[in-house]
Structures are given as C-alpha cells and as structure tokens.
C-alpha cells in the first residue's frame, strides 16, 4: 500500500479487545511495508556498521605500506557510503509510508465507526474523546507501528556486529559482545515507571482536550450565562496538570536518555583501555583496535532505537487502548441487514412505545423528557442506543435492512445538527431524490435572512450559495444554524423525515412560517416532528403524547389541549400550582352550570379548593 493508494478500499475488521492486540493487528495488516522497511533498514545499518571495518582496514594498510589493500579499503568504503545513502533514503520513505498508512487506517476505522453509530456515538463516548483519538492518538499509534521494523533492523545489526567482532578479534569482540546487551537492557527497570508516567500524562492531556472541545462548542452559551471565565479557569487548571505530568514524564525519559549516553561511553573507555593494553603487548594490530573503537562509536546510533521503541510503545499503548475502546462499540441492532437493499414504504410504527406515524401524514410527538425524545428519534431512525424491538416501516423491521438503506428510508435530524465548513452550495450537496430543489428547501425553512447575512459576510461571493460557512456555523446564530440544517434535511426528501426540536431556537413568527412551509413541502410524505411548540403542533395532522415510554394520548392539538392535563402541562409549560388552579376554575364553572356536583368536582382539585366550591354551591 502506497500513500497515493489511500484511502483503503476496506480498512478491515480490527481486533479491538485491547490496546496491544489492536497494535498487533495493525502490524499484521501491513506486513509488506514492514518487510520493506526491514530490508532497507538492514542495508542502512549494515552499511553504517561496515564503516569501522573499512577504516580499520585502511589504517592497517597504511601501517603495512600496502597500496593494494588501501585501494580495496577505499572501494569498500565507497560501497558502504553508497549503501548507507541508499538505505537511509528508502528507509525514511518506507517508514513514513508505514506511519501514514497506519494512521490513515485507524482514522478510516474511526470514521466508519462514527458513521455506523451515528448520534449514538456521542451518547456513549464524549465528543472530546473522539476528537482526541482521531487526531493526536492516531499519530502515536502510527509511530509505534512504523518504529517496529526500524528497531528490528537495528537489533539484527547489533547482533551481527557483535558476532563479527568476536570472529574478527576475539579478545576485544568478547568485551563488546558482553557489553552491548548490557547497554540495551540497562534501561529496562526504568521503563515501567516511565510508561506509567506517560500513561498518566496522556490521560491528563485527553481530559484537557475534552474540556477544551466542550468549552469551544458551548462558548456562545457560556458567554450568555456568564460562565466563560469559570470554564476557562477549569481549562487552566487542567492544562497545568498536563504540564506537571509532562515534566515528570520528561524527567524519566531524560534519565533513560542519559543512561543511553553514559553506558556506551563507559564501554568505549573500557574497550580503548583494554585495546591499548593488548596493542602494547602485540596481541592486536592498530587497525583492529581502530575497528573495535569505531564499531562501538557507530553502534550508539542503532542503540538509540531501543530507547525509541520503548518510548513509542509507552505513548502508543494508551492511545491504542482509547482507540480500541471506541472501535469496540457496537450498534444495538444488526447493521449488515438480512433483507434486500430496497427502501420500504408505509406506516412507521414503534412497538416499544406504540407510536404510529401514518404514511404521508404530518405527525407531531410530544415528550415531557427531551432526552427520551432524542432516544425515541434515534429508534425511529433504525439506530437505537439500546437493544429492543425494532421499529417497522411498512411492516419491515428497520434493523433487518442494510444500514445505508435504512438511513435512506428514514432520515433523523437531531436537536443539535452540525454544519460542516464550506459553501452553502456544498452544504446542500447531499444525496437526494431530486424532487426538492435547494431554493424550495431554503424557502420552506425561512432562510432568507440567513442568505442575506452570508452574502454580506462574503463580499467576494455575489451568489449567496457560494458564501462560506465557518466551522460548525459559529458565525451564525442558533436559529440560523437550525434553519440551514432543516433546509439540508428537506433537500434530501426522504420517505420518512424525523425532526427533533427543529425550531427550538427560532422566534414565534418565523416558527409559524416554518410550520406552514414544512407542511406544504412535505405534503404526501411521512414527517415526524418531536416538539412542544403549539405552532408546530397546531399544523400536525396527528399529535401523539408519549409519557414514560408509552403512548398515552392521540388526537389533534386543540382537542388534546382541552382533554389531556398532562399534554397541556407539557405544551403550555404549566407548573403544578398553575395546573391545580386551572382545574379548580374548570370545576367551579361546572358546578355553577349545574353540570357537576361536589363529589364529581372534588377529584379535580386539591383539598384546599373544596371550601371554595362549597361556598359557590351555597350562593347558587
């Protein structure tokens, strides 16, 4: 796999049982790139390791006054330099390719999981956690996957050099062969503590990232309630905790790095002292001493890869654990589908609550609990956050359809829709039937003032459709973002459109016009709106009251408003005292008109109203 071949046609099914298993799965899925990096790494490190032998051979040739051997040493030196340059260049290219492809695979897996889970993802994992995993964590994971092949090449080179020195000059070779493994393993006792500190730092950094993401997302609200400084203080404290954890982690890694410098220096001094002693006794030649000395000097370079692989694993393990935690999440229902990929049509029915949305009708749903409304909207879209009886469209369970087909048939717009950055034309460039033009959708969603604001903000775009929308539409008000999101949903023209509080941030006059435009544009299509707005409820063909997970009343808005106290309390936002007073007035009017006696009226009111009713009866 080359960089130009990205993205992967299929990133595969990851082993998300744990962080190490996920890293091993990534390694196995790019074995070809790992072997390429290993081959180029062996060429590079072997060329570097052969330089001391060439230099020692040249020096000995000068001492022996042998021109032939000097020329041979020069040729070998040139060949080693060429191999070094070639191996280093292609090792770097292959290593970067492995890094990027591993990171890209993880990002594709995360994107696929986000698309699979939909809005249920942020209910199970914090949005900041997902952002942290898909940005910083993927780089650390790619770093470790890429570093494995370079570390393997370095380790093989060190073993070969040790064997070569033992065969070339046993007296010094044994010292080097014993000393180098000691150097490589000397830092092992420090790695667990360094790993724990790195894990702690990563957790603190992830928490700070989540806090920053949530603060930025809710900045407009925080400014409105005066809580901006409170959250900024929380982020300052979190960032200071990250700094302290990073300093503690850096101290440990600096100690490991110092040991990696100190011990090779001690080995070098030992070899030189012992080699000089052997040379004075005539047991080794000067060239052999230079070869052993140069070998140790250059072997400090591959030895650094032992420190790097330890650091890469320490930083990538918590990142891999976080990524595996997200990738291990599953939908509550089947996502593959056991039926043909044909979008069904007909009534939308939820057996769990008894909610029925007749085909081609405008149904409004009233829930006293906004969170319950959001979960029910997800269920109607075929991707619930909890397992249970499947919602049926035209008698067909949605979880038996392929996920893409189910989402084509039923489109759900949650209460916090996201606007991606780009032009308005790009925002409305979504899969659609073609029956609804963007201009019609914008008109129905009452976006005229939004178009004017975008045109004014983008002076270089004469057409408002080419005006730029900033990230998440932060330059727009909450009501403007809602209306653009509604227009985007209307353009798709799905068989069933489910809207969760689509006008909660819109003024009443605009909301009334949106209600009329929505009803007109969606005529003949099934539309379900979760709302408590009387303006939308009055336009609905059918209003359903859902209380504690069950349908308790069905009718039209004006009928339910008079007959259902619970419905009236939710829609008019009455308090308990106000509801009790209204019931008392109704009961009193009934007694005055002779339509009820005290015994019938008493259950409608509290005990505090009974005396007043008696006085009314006496005066009558």
Coordinates of C-alpha atoms in Angstrom, one line a residue:
X1 CA 0.0 0.0 0.0
X2 CA 1.4 3.4 -1.1
X3 CA 0.3 6.8 0.1
X4 CA -1.3 7.6 -3.3
X5 CA -3.5 4.5 -2.9
X6 CA -5.2 5.8 0.2
X7 CA -7.9 5.6 1.4
X8 CA -8.1 1.9 1.8
X9 CA -10.9 0.2 -0.1
X10 CA -11.6 -1.7 3.1
X11 CA -9.7 -1.0 6.3
X12 CA -10.6 -4.4 7.7
X13 CA -12.2 -5.6 10.9
X14 CA -9.9 -4.5 13.8
X15 CA -9.1 -6.6 16.9
X16 CA -10.3 -4.1 19.5
X17 CA -10.2 -6.4 22.5
X18 CA -7.2 -4.4 24.0
X19 CA -4.6 -1.8 23.0
X20 CA -1.7 -4.3 22.4
X21 CA -4.0 -6.6 20.3
X22 CA -5.0 -3.6 18.2
X23 CA -1.4 -2.6 17.7
X24 CA -0.5 -6.2 16.7
X25 CA -3.5 -6.3 14.3
X26 CA -2.3 -3.0 12.6
X27 CA 1.2 -4.5 12.3
X28 CA -0.1 -7.7 10.7
X29 CA -2.2 -5.7 8.2
X30 CA 0.9 -4.0 6.7
X31 CA 3.4 -6.8 6.8
X32 CA 4.6 -5.9 3.2
X33 CA 5.5 -2.4 4.2
X34 CA 7.2 -3.7 7.4
X35 CA 9.4 -6.1 5.4
X36 CA 10.3 -3.4 3.0
X37 CA 11.4 -1.1 5.9
X38 CA 13.2 -4.0 7.5
X39 CA 15.2 -4.7 4.3
X40 CA 16.1 -1.1 3.7
X41 CA 16.9 -0.7 7.4
X42 CA 19.3 -3.7 7.3
X43 CA 21.0 -2.2 4.3
X44 CA 21.3 1.1 6.1
X45 CA 22.5 -0.2 9.4
X46 CA 24.8 -2.8 7.9
X47 CA 26.4 -0.1 5.7
X48 CA 26.9 2.1 8.8
X49 CA 28.3 -0.9 10.8
X50 CA 30.8 -1.8 8.0
X51 CA 32.4 1.7 8.0
X52 CA 34.6 0.9 11.0
X53 CA 35.9 -2.3 9.3
X54 CA 36.8 -0.3 6.2
X55 CA 38.5 2.4 8.2
X56 CA 40.4 -0.1 10.3
X57 CA 41.5 -1.9 7.1
X58 CA 42.7 1.3 5.5
X59 CA 44.7 2.3 8.6
X60 CA 46.3 -1.1 8.8
X61 CA 47.1 -0.9 5.1
X62 CA 48.9 2.4 5.7
X63 CA 50.8 0.9 8.6
X64 CA 51.8 -2.1 6.5
X65 CA 52.5 0.2 3.5
X66 CA 50.2 -1.9 1.3
X67 CA 48.8 0.1 -1.6
X68 CA 46.6 -2.7 -2.9
X69 CA 44.8 -3.2 0.4
X70 CA 44.5 0.6 0.8
X71 CA 42.7 0.7 -2.6
X72 CA 40.5 -2.2 -1.6
X73 CA 39.6 -0.4 1.6
X74 CA 38.8 2.7 -0.3
X75 CA 36.5 0.8 -2.7
X76 CA 34.7 -0.9 0.2
X77 CA 34.4 2.4 2.0
X78 CA 32.8 4.0 -1.1
X79 CA 30.5 1.0 -1.4
X80 CA 29.5 1.3 2.3
X81 CA 28.8 5.0 1.9
X82 CA 26.6 4.3 -1.2
X83 CA 24.7 1.6 0.7
X84 CA 24.3 3.9 3.6
X85 CA 22.8 6.7 1.4
X86 CA 20.6 4.4 -0.5
X87 CA 19.3 2.5 2.6
X88 CA 18.8 5.7 4.6
X89 CA 16.8 7.3 1.8
X90 CA 14.4 4.4 1.2
X91 CA 14.2 3.5 4.8
X92 CA 12.9 7.0 5.5
X93 CA 10.4 6.8 2.6
X94 CA 9.2 3.4 3.7
X95 CA 9.0 4.4 7.3
X96 CA 6.9 7.5 6.6
X97 CA 4.7 5.4 4.3
X98 CA 4.1 2.9 7.1
X99 CA 3.4 5.7 9.6
X100 CA 0.9 7.4 7.4
X101 CA -0.9 4.3 6.2
X102 CA -1.2 3.0 9.8
X103 CA -2.6 6.4 10.9
X104 CA -4.9 6.5 7.9
X105 CA -6.2 3.0 8.6
X106 CA -7.1 4.0 12.2
X107 CA -8.8 7.2 11.0
X108 CA -10.8 5.3 8.5
X109 CA -11.9 2.8 11.1
X110 CA -12.9 5.6 13.4
X111 CA -14.8 7.4 10.7
X112 CA -16.6 4.1 9.7
X113 CA -17.5 3.5 13.4
X114 CA -18.8 7.1 13.7
X115 CA -20.9 6.7 10.6
X116 CA -22.2 3.3 11.8
X117 CA -23.2 4.5 15.3
X118 CA -24.5 7.9 14.3
X119 CA -25.6 10.2 17.1
X120 CA -25.4 7.2 19.5
X121 CA -21.6 7.6 19.5
X122 CA -21.6 10.8 21.5
X123 CA -24.1 9.4 23.9
X124 CA -21.6 6.6 24.8
X125 CA -18.3 8.4 24.4
X126 CA -17.6 12.1 25.0
X127 CA -17.2 14.1 21.8
X128 CA -13.8 15.4 23.0
X129 CA -12.6 11.8 23.5
X130 CA -13.5 11.0 19.9
X131 CA -11.6 14.2 18.7
X132 CA -8.6 13.3 20.8
X133 CA -8.4 9.7 19.4
X134 CA -8.9 10.8 15.8
X135 CA -6.2 13.5 15.9
X136 CA -3.3 13.0 18.4
X137 CA -3.7 9.3 19.2
X138 CA -3.6 8.1 15.6
X139 CA -0.1 9.7 15.2
X140 CA 1.3 7.9 18.2
X141 CA -0.2 4.6 17.1
X142 CA 1.3 5.1 13.6
X143 CA 4.7 6.0 15.2
X144 CA 4.9 2.7 17.1
X145 CA 3.7 0.6 14.1
X146 CA 6.4 2.2 11.9
X147 CA 9.2 2.0 14.5
X148 CA 8.9 -1.8 15.0
X149 CA 10.7 -2.5 11.6
X150 CA 13.5 0.0 12.2
X151 CA 14.0 -1.4 15.7
X152 CA 14.2 -4.9 14.4
X153 CA 16.8 -3.9 11.8
X154 CA 18.8 -2.1 14.5
X155 CA 18.7 -5.2 16.8
X156 CA 19.7 -7.6 14.0
X157 CA 22.6 -5.3 13.0
X158 CA 23.9 -5.1 16.6
X159 CA 23.8 -8.9 16.8
X160 CA 25.7 -9.3 13.5
X161 CA 28.3 -6.7 14.6
X162 CA 28.9 -8.5 17.9
X163 CA 29.3 -11.8 16.1
X164 CA 31.6 -10.2 13.5
X165 CA 33.8 -8.6 16.2
X166 CA 34.1 -11.9 18.0
X167 CA 35.3 -13.6 14.8
X168 CA 37.5 -10.7 13.7
X169 CA 39.2 -10.0 17.0
X170 CA 38.1 -12.4 19.8
X171 CA 39.9 -10.5 22.6
X172 CA 38.0 -7.3 22.1
X173 CA 35.0 -8.8 20.5
X174 CA 34.0 -10.7 23.6
X175 CA 34.1 -7.4 25.6
X176 CA 31.9 -5.7 23.1
X177 CA 29.5 -8.7 22.7
X178 CA 29.0 -8.8 26.5
X179 CA 28.8 -5.0 26.9
X180 CA 26.3 -4.2 24.2
X181 CA 23.4 -6.4 25.5
X182 CA 24.0 -4.8 28.9
X183 CA 23.7 -1.4 27.4
X184 CA 20.5 -2.4 25.6
X185 CA 18.9 -3.9 28.7
X186 CA 20.1 -1.4 31.3
X187 CA 17.1 0.8 31.0
X188 CA 14.5 -2.0 31.3
X189 CA 14.0 -1.4 35.1
X190 CA 13.1 2.2 34.4
X191 CA 10.6 1.5 31.6
X192 CA 7.6 0.5 33.8
X193 CA 7.8 3.8 35.7
X194 CA 8.3 5.8 32.5
X195 CA 5.3 4.0 31.0
X196 CA 3.1 4.8 34.0
X197 CA 4.1 8.4 33.9
X198 CA 3.4 8.6 30.1
X199 CA 0.0 7.0 30.6
X200 CA -0.8 9.5 33.3
X201 CA 0.3 12.4 31.1
X202 CA -1.9 11.0 28.3
X203 CA -4.9 10.8 30.5
X204 CA -4.5 14.3 31.7
X205 CA -3.9 15.6 28.1
X206 CA -7.0 13.7 26.9
X207 CA -9.1 15.3 29.7
X208 CA -7.8 18.7 28.8
X209 CA -8.6 18.1 25.1
X210 CA -12.2 17.0 26.0
X211 CA -12.6 20.1 28.2
X212 CA -11.3 22.4 25.5
X213 CA -13.5 20.9 22.9
X214 CA -16.7 21.1 25.0
X215 CA -15.9 24.6 26.1
X216 CA -15.4 25.8 22.5
X217 CA -18.6 24.0 21.4
X218 CA -20.6 25.8 24.1
X219 CA -18.8 29.1 24.0
X220 CA -21.9 31.0 22.8
X221 CA -24.0 29.6 25.7
X222 CA -21.2 30.2 28.2
X223 CA -21.0 33.8 27.2
X224 CA -24.7 34.2 27.5
X225 CA -24.8 32.9 31.1
X226 CA -21.6 34.5 32.2
X227 CA -19.8 31.2 32.7
X228 CA -16.9 31.8 30.3
X229 CA -14.4 32.6 33.0
X230 CA -15.4 29.6 35.1
X231 CA -14.7 27.2 32.3
X232 CA -11.5 29.0 31.3
X233 CA -10.3 28.6 34.9
X234 CA -11.1 24.9 34.7
X235 CA -9.1 24.6 31.5
X236 CA -6.2 26.5 33.0
X237 CA -6.1 24.0 35.9
X238 CA -6.4 21.1 33.6
X239 CA -3.5 22.4 31.4
X240 CA -1.3 23.0 34.4
X241 CA -1.9 19.3 35.4
X242 CA -0.9 18.3 31.9
X243 CA 2.3 20.4 32.2
X244 CA 3.2 18.9 35.6
X245 CA 2.6 15.4 34.3
X246 CA 4.6 16.1 31.2
X247 CA 7.5 17.4 33.2
X248 CA 7.5 14.3 35.4
X249 CA 7.4 12.1 32.3
X250 CA 10.2 14.1 30.6
X251 CA 12.4 13.7 33.7
X252 CA 12.2 9.9 33.5
X253 CA 12.8 9.8 29.7
X254 CA 15.7 12.2 30.1
X255 CA 17.2 9.8 32.7
X256 CA 16.8 7.0 30.3
X257 CA 18.5 9.0 27.5
X258 CA 21.3 9.9 29.9
X259 CA 21.9 6.3 30.7
X260 CA 21.9 5.5 26.9
X261 CA 24.8 8.0 26.6
X262 CA 26.7 7.2 29.8
X263 CA 26.9 3.5 29.4
X264 CA 28.2 3.4 25.8
X265 CA 30.8 6.0 26.9
X266 CA 31.9 3.7 29.7
X267 CA 32.1 0.7 27.4
X268 CA 34.1 2.8 24.9
X269 CA 36.6 3.7 27.6
X270 CA 36.9 0.1 28.7
X271 CA 37.5 -1.1 25.1
X272 CA 40.1 1.6 24.4
X273 CA 41.9 0.9 27.7
X274 CA 41.9 -2.8 27.1
X275 CA 42.7 -2.5 23.4
X276 CA 45.7 -0.3 24.1
X277 CA 46.9 -2.8 26.6
X278 CA 46.6 -5.6 24.0
X279 CA 48.3 -3.5 21.4
X280 CA 51.3 -2.8 23.6
X281 CA 51.6 -6.5 24.2
X282 CA 51.4 -7.1 20.4
X283 CA 48.3 -9.2 20.6
X284 CA 46.3 -7.0 18.3
X285 CA 47.1 -4.7 15.4
X286 CA 46.4 -0.9 15.3
X287 CA 43.8 -1.4 12.6
X288 CA 42.0 -3.9 14.7
X289 CA 41.9 -1.5 17.6
X290 CA 40.6 1.2 15.4
X291 CA 37.9 -1.1 14.0
X292 CA 36.7 -2.1 17.5
X293 CA 36.7 1.5 18.7
X294 CA 34.8 2.8 15.6
X295 CA 32.3 0.0 15.9
X296 CA 31.3 1.0 19.4
X297 CA 31.1 4.6 18.4
X298 CA 28.8 3.9 15.5
X299 CA 26.7 1.3 17.3
X300 CA 25.4 4.0 19.7
X301 CA 23.2 5.0 16.7
X302 CA 21.3 1.8 16.4
X303 CA 21.2 1.5 20.2
X304 CA 19.1 4.7 20.3
X305 CA 16.3 2.7 18.6
X306 CA 15.9 0.7 21.8
X307 CA 15.0 3.9 23.6
X308 CA 12.8 5.0 20.7
X309 CA 10.8 1.7 20.6
X310 CA 10.3 1.8 24.4
X311 CA 9.1 5.5 24.2
X312 CA 6.9 4.8 21.1
X313 CA 5.2 1.8 22.9
X314 CA 4.7 3.8 26.1
X315 CA 3.0 6.6 24.3
X316 CA 1.1 4.4 21.8
X317 CA -0.3 1.9 24.3
X318 CA -2.8 4.3 26.0
X319 CA -3.6 5.8 22.6
X320 CA -4.3 2.3 21.2
X321 CA -6.4 1.5 24.3
X322 CA -8.5 4.6 23.7
X323 CA -8.9 3.8 20.0
X324 CA -9.8 0.2 20.7
X325 CA -12.4 1.4 23.2
X326 CA -14.1 3.5 20.5
X327 CA -13.8 0.8 17.9
X328 CA -15.2 -1.9 20.2
X329 CA -18.6 0.0 20.4
X330 CA -21.3 -1.8 18.6
X331 CA -24.8 -0.9 17.4
X332 CA -27.6 -2.2 19.5
X333 CA -29.1 -3.8 16.3
X334 CA -27.8 -5.6 13.2
X335 CA -26.0 -3.3 10.8
X336 CA -25.4 -5.7 8.0
X337 CA -29.1 -6.3 7.2
X338 CA -30.7 -9.6 6.2
X339 CA -33.1 -8.2 3.7
X340 CA -32.7 -6.8 0.2
X341 CA -31.5 -3.2 -0.1
X342 CA -34.8 -1.8 -1.1
X343 CA -36.2 1.1 0.9
X344 CA -39.7 0.1 2.2
X345 CA -42.7 2.5 2.4
X346 CA -45.8 2.6 4.6
X347 CA -46.6 3.4 8.2
X348 CA -43.8 4.0 10.7
X349 CA -44.5 2.0 13.8
X350 CA -42.6 1.6 17.1
X351 CA -43.8 -1.5 19.0
X352 CA -41.9 -0.5 22.2
X353 CA -43.9 2.7 22.7
X354 CA -46.9 2.1 20.4
X355 CA -46.1 5.2 18.4
X356 CA -47.7 5.1 14.9
X357 CA -46.9 7.7 12.2
X358 CA -49.2 7.0 9.2
X359 CA -47.7 7.2 5.8
X360 CA -47.9 10.6 4.0
X361 CA -49.1 12.4 7.2
X362 CA -47.6 15.0 9.4
X363 CA -47.2 13.5 12.9
X364 CA -46.1 15.5 15.9
X365 CA -44.8 13.8 19.1
X366 CA -44.8 15.4 22.5
X367 CA -42.5 14.1 25.2
X368 CA -42.0 15.7 28.6
X369 CA -38.4 14.4 28.7
X370 CA -36.1 15.9 26.0
X371 CA -33.6 13.0 26.4
X372 CA -36.4 10.4 26.0
X373 CA -37.4 12.3 22.9
X374 CA -33.9 12.1 21.5
X375 CA -33.7 8.4 22.2
X376 CA -37.0 7.7 20.6
X377 CA -36.0 9.7 17.5
X378 CA -32.9 7.5 17.2
X379 CA -35.1 4.4 17.5
X380 CA -37.3 5.7 14.7
X381 CA -34.3 6.1 12.5
X382 CA -33.3 2.5 13.0
X383 CA -30.2 3.1 15.1
X384 CA -31.2 2.9 18.7
X385 CA -28.8 3.3 21.6
X386 CA -30.2 0.3 23.3
X387 CA -31.4 -3.1 22.1
X388 CA -35.1 -3.9 21.8
X389 CA -37.9 -4.5 19.4
X390 CA -37.2 -3.0 16.0
X391 CA -39.1 -0.1 14.6
X392 CA -41.1 -1.1 11.5
X393 CA -41.6 0.8 8.3
X394 CA -44.3 -0.7 6.1
X395 CA -44.2 -3.8 8.3
X396 CA -40.4 -4.3 7.6
X397 CA -38.1 -4.1 10.7
X398 CA -35.5 -1.4 10.1
X399 CA -32.7 -3.4 11.7
X400 CA -33.2 -6.1 9.1
X401 CA -32.3 -3.6 6.3
X402 CA -28.7 -2.7 5.4
X403 CA -27.8 0.4 7.4
X404 CA -27.4 2.6 4.3
X405 CA -30.9 1.5 3.1
X406 CA -32.5 2.2 6.5
X407 CA -30.9 5.6 6.7
X408 CA -32.1 6.4 3.1
X409 CA -35.6 5.5 4.0
X410 CA -35.7 7.3 7.4
X411 CA -33.6 10.4 7.9
X412 CA -33.2 11.7 11.5
X413 CA -32.2 15.2 12.3
X414 CA -31.3 15.5 16.0
X415 CA -31.7 18.6 18.1
X416 CA -28.0 19.6 17.7
X417 CA -27.3 19.3 14.0
X418 CA -23.7 20.0 12.8
X419 CA -22.9 22.3 9.9
X420 CA -19.7 21.5 8.1
X421 CA -17.4 24.3 6.9
X422 CA -17.6 25.2 3.2
X423 CA -20.0 27.0 0.9
X424 CA -23.8 26.9 1.3
X425 CA -23.9 25.1 -2.1
X426 CA -21.6 22.3 -0.7
X427 CA -23.7 22.1 2.5
X428 CA -26.8 21.3 0.4
X429 CA -25.0 19.0 -1.9
X430 CA -26.3 15.8 -0.2
X431 CA -27.8 12.6 -1.6
X432 CA -31.3 13.4 -2.6
X433 CA -34.2 12.3 -4.7
X434 CA -34.2 15.5 -6.9
X435 CA -37.8 16.3 -6.2
X436 CA -37.0 19.2 -3.9
X437 CA -34.7 22.0 -5.1
X438 CA -32.3 23.8 -2.7
X439 CA -34.2 27.0 -3.3
X440 CA -37.5 25.4 -2.2
X441 CA -35.9 23.9 0.9
X442 CA -34.4 27.2 1.9
X443 CA -37.7 29.0 1.4
X444 CA -39.6 26.4 3.4
X445 CA -37.0 26.7 6.2
X446 CA -37.3 30.5 6.1
X447 CA -33.6 31.1 5.4
X448 CA -34.0 34.5 3.5
X449 CA -32.2 36.4 6.3
X450 CA -29.6 33.7 6.6
X451 CA -28.8 34.1 2.9
X452 CA -28.6 37.9 3.3
X453 CA -26.2 37.5 6.3
X454 CA -24.0 35.1 4.4
X455 CA -23.9 37.4 1.3
X456 CA -23.0 40.3 3.5
X457 CA -20.2 38.4 5.2
X458 CA -18.8 37.1 1.9
X459 CA -18.3 40.2 -0.2
X460 CA -16.4 38.2 -2.9
X461 CA -19.3 35.8 -3.4
X462 CA -22.1 37.6 -5.3
X463 CA -24.2 34.4 -5.1
X464 CA -25.2 33.5 -1.5
X465 CA -24.9 29.9 -2.4
X466 CA -21.2 30.4 -2.8
X467 CA -20.9 32.2 0.6
X468 CA -18.6 30.4 3.1
X469 CA -19.9 28.9 6.3
X470 CA -17.4 28.8 9.1
X471 CA -16.7 25.6 11.1
X472 CA -19.9 24.4 12.7
X473 CA -21.5 27.6 11.6
X474 CA -20.1 29.5 14.5
X475 CA -20.6 32.9 12.8
X476 CA -24.4 32.2 12.6
X477 CA -26.9 32.4 15.4
X478 CA -28.5 29.2 16.8
X479 CA -31.7 29.8 14.9
X480 CA -29.9 30.4 11.7
X481 CA -28.0 27.2 12.1
X482 CA -31.2 25.3 12.8
X483 CA -32.9 26.6 9.7
X484 CA -29.9 25.7 7.5
X485 CA -29.9 22.2 8.9
X486 CA -33.6 21.9 8.3
X487 CA -33.1 23.0 4.7
X488 CA -30.4 20.4 4.3
X489 CA -32.8 17.7 5.6
X490 CA -35.6 18.9 3.4
X491 CA -33.4 18.7 0.3
X492 CA -32.8 15.0 0.8
X493 CA -36.6 14.4 0.5
X494 CA -36.5 11.0 2.4
X495 CA -39.5 8.7 2.6
X496 CA -39.7 9.4 6.3
X497 CA -38.2 12.6 7.9
X498 CA -37.8 12.7 11.7
X499 CA -37.1 16.1 13.2
X500 CA -36.1 16.5 16.9
X501 CA -36.9 20.1 18.1
X502 CA -36.1 21.7 14.7
X503 CA -37.3 25.2 15.8
X504 CA -36.3 25.4 19.4
X505 CA -34.0 28.4 18.7
X506 CA -36.4 30.3 16.3
X507 CA -38.7 33.1 17.2
X508 CA -42.5 32.5 17.1
X509 CA -43.2 34.5 13.9
X510 CA -40.5 32.6 12.0
X511 CA -41.6 29.3 13.6
X512 CA -45.2 29.8 12.3
X513 CA -43.9 30.3 8.8
X514 CA -41.7 27.3 9.1
X515 CA -44.6 25.2 10.2
X516 CA -46.6 26.2 7.1
X517 CA -43.6 25.7 4.8
X518 CA -42.8 22.3 6.3
X519 CA -46.3 21.1 5.9
X520 CA -46.6 22.3 2.3
X521 CA -43.2 21.0 1.2
X522 CA -43.6 17.6 2.8
X523 CA -47.2 17.0 1.6
X524 CA -47.6 13.3 0.8
X525 CA -44.5 12.4 2.7
X526 CA -44.3 11.0 6.2
X527 CA -43.0 13.6 8.6
X528 CA -42.5 13.1 12.4
X529 CA -41.6 16.1 14.5
X530 CA -40.7 15.9 18.2
X531 CA -41.7 19.3 19.6
X532 CA -43.7 21.0 22.3
X533 CA -44.3 24.1 20.2
X534 CA -48.0 24.9 19.8
X535 CA -47.3 26.5 16.4
X536 CA -46.0 23.2 15.0
X537 CA -48.5 21.1 16.9
X538 CA -51.4 23.0 15.5
X539 CA -50.2 22.2 12.0
X540 CA -49.9 18.5 12.5
X541 CA -52.4 16.0 11.2
X542 CA -51.9 13.8 14.2
X543 CA -50.4 14.6 17.7
X544 CA -49.1 11.8 19.9
X545 CA -48.3 12.2 23.6
X546 CA -45.6 9.9 24.9
X547 CA -45.2 9.6 28.6
X548 CA -42.7 7.3 30.4
X549 CA -42.0 5.4 27.3
X550 CA -45.6 4.7 26.2
X551 CA -48.2 6.5 24.0
X552 CA -50.9 7.8 26.4
X553 CA -52.9 10.0 24.1
X554 CA -53.5 10.5 20.4
X555 CA -55.5 13.3 18.7
X556 CA -55.2 16.8 17.3
X557 CA -53.6 19.7 19.2
X558 CA -56.7 21.7 20.2
X559 CA -58.5 18.5 21.3
X560 CA -55.7 17.3 23.5
X561 CA -55.1 20.7 24.9
X562 CA -58.6 20.7 26.5
X563 CA -58.9 17.0 27.4
X564 CA -55.4 16.0 28.5
X565 CA -54.0 17.8 31.6
X566 CA -50.5 16.2 31.1
X567 CA -50.4 17.3 27.5
X568 CA -51.5 20.8 28.4
X569 CA -48.9 20.9 31.2
X570 CA -46.1 20.0 28.7
X571 CA -47.2 22.3 25.9
X572 CA -48.1 25.3 27.9
X573 CA -45.4 24.7 30.5
X574 CA -47.7 24.9 33.4
X575 CA -46.4 24.5 36.9
X576 CA -48.2 22.1 39.3
X577 CA -49.8 25.1 41.1
X578 CA -51.0 26.6 37.9
X579 CA -52.5 23.3 36.7
X580 CA -54.3 22.9 40.1
X581 CA -55.7 26.4 39.9
X582 CA -56.9 25.8 36.3
X583 CA -58.6 22.6 37.3
X584 CA -60.3 24.4 40.2
X585 CA -61.7 27.1 37.9
X586 CA -63.0 24.4 35.5
X587 CA -64.6 22.5 38.3
X588 CA -66.2 25.7 39.7
X589 CA -67.6 26.6 36.3
X590 CA -69.0 23.1 36.1
X591 CA -70.8 23.4 39.5
X592 CA -72.2 26.8 38.7
X593 CA -73.6 25.5 35.4
X594 CA -75.2 22.5 37.2
X595 CA -73.0 20.1 35.2
X596 CA -71.3 18.5 38.2
X597 CA -71.8 18.1 41.9
X598 CA -69.3 18.4 44.6
X599 CA -68.5 14.7 44.6
X600 CA -67.6 14.9 40.9
X601 CA -65.6 18.1 41.2
X602 CA -63.6 17.1 44.3
X603 CA -61.2 14.8 42.4
X604 CA -60.3 17.6 40.0
X605 CA -58.9 19.8 42.7
X606 CA -56.9 19.6 45.8
X607 CA -58.3 19.8 49.3
X608 CA -57.6 23.5 49.5
X609 CA -60.2 24.1 46.8
X610 CA -63.0 22.2 48.4
X611 CA -64.2 25.1 50.7
X612 CA -64.4 27.5 47.8
X613 CA -66.6 25.1 45.8
X614 CA -68.9 24.7 48.8
X615 CA -69.3 28.5 49.0
X616 CA -70.1 28.6 45.3
X617 CA -72.8 26.0 45.7
X618 CA -74.4 27.8 48.7
X619 CA -74.5 31.0 46.8
X620 CA -76.1 29.3 43.9

